[in-house]
Amino acid sequence: MPNRPPRDIEKAYSRSQFVAKLRRLADAIEAGAPFTIQVAGERLRIPADAVFNIEHERDGGVDELEFQLRWS
């Protein structure tokens, strides 16, 4: 894979867009299939063997929950 520059993007979606993306992701995970998504103009292909984890952060009065997928 070519050397790519670091990237840290946070993109907000409407409720319906977020639900649709989660549904497609869940269907792909359940089927053991790769998942493709476009975020802020970049198309990402997440392989079926990606590692999944859930992260919870709290800082002051703000909680954050992240569903993460990691792959090389």
PDB file of C-alpha atoms in Angstrom, residues 1-68:
ATOM      1  CA  MET A   1       0.000   0.000   0.000  1.00  0.00           C
ATOM      2  CA  PRO A   2       1.455   3.427  -0.891  1.00  0.00           C
ATOM      3  CA  ASN A   3       2.558   5.702   1.911  1.00  0.00           C
ATOM      4  CA  ARG A   4      -0.439   7.904   2.680  1.00  0.00           C
ATOM      5  CA  PRO A   5      -0.460  11.121   4.714  1.00  0.00           C
ATOM      6  CA  PRO A   6      -1.931  11.059   8.224  1.00  0.00           C
ATOM      7  CA  ARG A   7      -5.599  11.949   8.443  1.00  0.00           C
ATOM      8  CA  ASP A   8      -7.899  12.783  11.363  1.00  0.00           C
ATOM      9  CA  ILE A   9     -11.375  13.689  10.120  1.00  0.00           C
ATOM     10  CA  GLU A  10     -14.589  13.956  12.070  1.00  0.00           C
ATOM     11  CA  LYS A  11     -17.712  14.140   9.896  1.00  0.00           C
ATOM     12  CA  ALA A  12     -21.231  14.780  11.163  1.00  0.00           C
ATOM     13  CA  TYR A  13     -24.176  12.987   9.535  1.00  0.00           C
ATOM     14  CA  SER A  14     -27.913  13.304   9.896  1.00  0.00           C
ATOM     15  CA  ARG A  15     -29.624  10.624  11.934  1.00  0.00           C
ATOM     16  CA  SER A  16     -30.964   8.874   8.819  1.00  0.00           C
ATOM     17  CA  GLN A  17     -27.565   8.934   7.072  1.00  0.00           C
ATOM     18  CA  PHE A  18     -25.867   7.543  10.178  1.00  0.00           C
ATOM     19  CA  VAL A  19     -28.449   4.765  10.530  1.00  0.00           C
ATOM     20  CA  ALA A  20     -28.064   3.808   6.853  1.00  0.00           C
ATOM     21  CA  LYS A  21     -24.268   3.594   7.181  1.00  0.00           C
ATOM     22  CA  LEU A  22     -24.519   1.529  10.364  1.00  0.00           C
ATOM     23  CA  ARG A  23     -27.001  -0.850   8.686  1.00  0.00           C
ATOM     24  CA  ARG A  24     -24.722  -1.370   5.688  1.00  0.00           C
ATOM     25  CA  LEU A  25     -21.758  -1.920   8.016  1.00  0.00           C
ATOM     26  CA  ALA A  26     -23.678  -4.405  10.178  1.00  0.00           C
ATOM     27  CA  ASP A  27     -24.843  -6.318   7.103  1.00  0.00           C
ATOM     28  CA  ALA A  28     -21.262  -6.532   5.784  1.00  0.00           C
ATOM     29  CA  ILE A  29     -19.892  -7.676   9.166  1.00  0.00           C
ATOM     30  CA  GLU A  30     -22.619 -10.290   9.513  1.00  0.00           C
ATOM     31  CA  ALA A  31     -21.936 -11.589   5.981  1.00  0.00           C
ATOM     32  CA  GLY A  32     -18.164 -11.657   6.562  1.00  0.00           C
ATOM     33  CA  ALA A  33     -17.752  -9.260   3.631  1.00  0.00           C
ATOM     34  CA  PRO A  34     -15.606  -6.149   3.143  1.00  0.00           C
ATOM     35  CA  PHE A  35     -17.270  -2.770   3.604  1.00  0.00           C
ATOM     36  CA  THR A  36     -16.748   0.368   1.512  1.00  0.00           C
ATOM     37  CA  ILE A  37     -17.571   3.839   2.769  1.00  0.00           C
ATOM     38  CA  GLN A  38     -16.739   7.369   1.633  1.00  0.00           C
ATOM     39  CA  VAL A  39     -15.769   9.862   4.322  1.00  0.00           C
ATOM     40  CA  ALA A  40     -15.052  13.503   3.480  1.00  0.00           C
ATOM     41  CA  GLY A  41     -14.232  12.657  -0.148  1.00  0.00           C
ATOM     42  CA  GLU A  42     -12.039   9.605   0.482  1.00  0.00           C
ATOM     43  CA  ARG A  43     -13.304   6.108  -0.313  1.00  0.00           C
ATOM     44  CA  LEU A  44     -12.260   3.523   2.282  1.00  0.00           C
ATOM     45  CA  ARG A  45     -12.426  -0.247   1.888  1.00  0.00           C
ATOM     46  CA  ILE A  46     -12.551  -2.034   5.226  1.00  0.00           C
ATOM     47  CA  PRO A  47     -11.561  -5.686   4.837  1.00  0.00           C
ATOM     48  CA  ALA A  48     -13.699  -8.460   6.300  1.00  0.00           C
ATOM     49  CA  ASP A  49     -10.918  -9.320   8.773  1.00  0.00           C
ATOM     50  CA  ALA A  50     -10.726  -5.825  10.316  1.00  0.00           C
ATOM     51  CA  VAL A  51     -10.483  -5.651  14.115  1.00  0.00           C
ATOM     52  CA  PHE A  52     -13.537  -4.179  15.851  1.00  0.00           C
ATOM     53  CA  ASN A  53     -13.584  -2.426  19.208  1.00  0.00           C
ATOM     54  CA  ILE A  54     -15.699   0.035  21.149  1.00  0.00           C
ATOM     55  CA  GLU A  55     -14.134   2.931  23.027  1.00  0.00           C
ATOM     56  CA  HIS A  56     -15.760   5.081  25.708  1.00  0.00           C
ATOM     57  CA  GLU A  57     -14.228   8.383  26.770  1.00  0.00           C
ATOM     58  CA  ARG A  58     -15.398  10.848  29.397  1.00  0.00           C
ATOM     59  CA  ASP A  59     -14.004  14.316  29.961  1.00  0.00           C
ATOM     60  CA  GLY A  60     -15.799  16.573  32.374  1.00  0.00           C
ATOM     61  CA  GLY A  61     -19.493  16.416  31.571  1.00  0.00           C
ATOM     62  CA  VAL A  62     -19.062  15.009  28.049  1.00  0.00           C
ATOM     63  CA  ASP A  63     -19.198  11.319  27.150  1.00  0.00           C
ATOM     64  CA  GLU A  64     -18.037   9.925  23.819  1.00  0.00           C
ATOM     65  CA  LEU A  65     -18.624   6.455  22.372  1.00  0.00           C
ATOM     66  CA  GLU A  66     -16.611   5.324  19.348  1.00  0.00           C
ATOM     67  CA  PHE A  67     -17.126   2.182  17.299  1.00  0.00           C
ATOM     68  CA  GLN A  68     -13.731   1.537  15.745  1.00  0.00           C
TER      69      GLN A  68
END
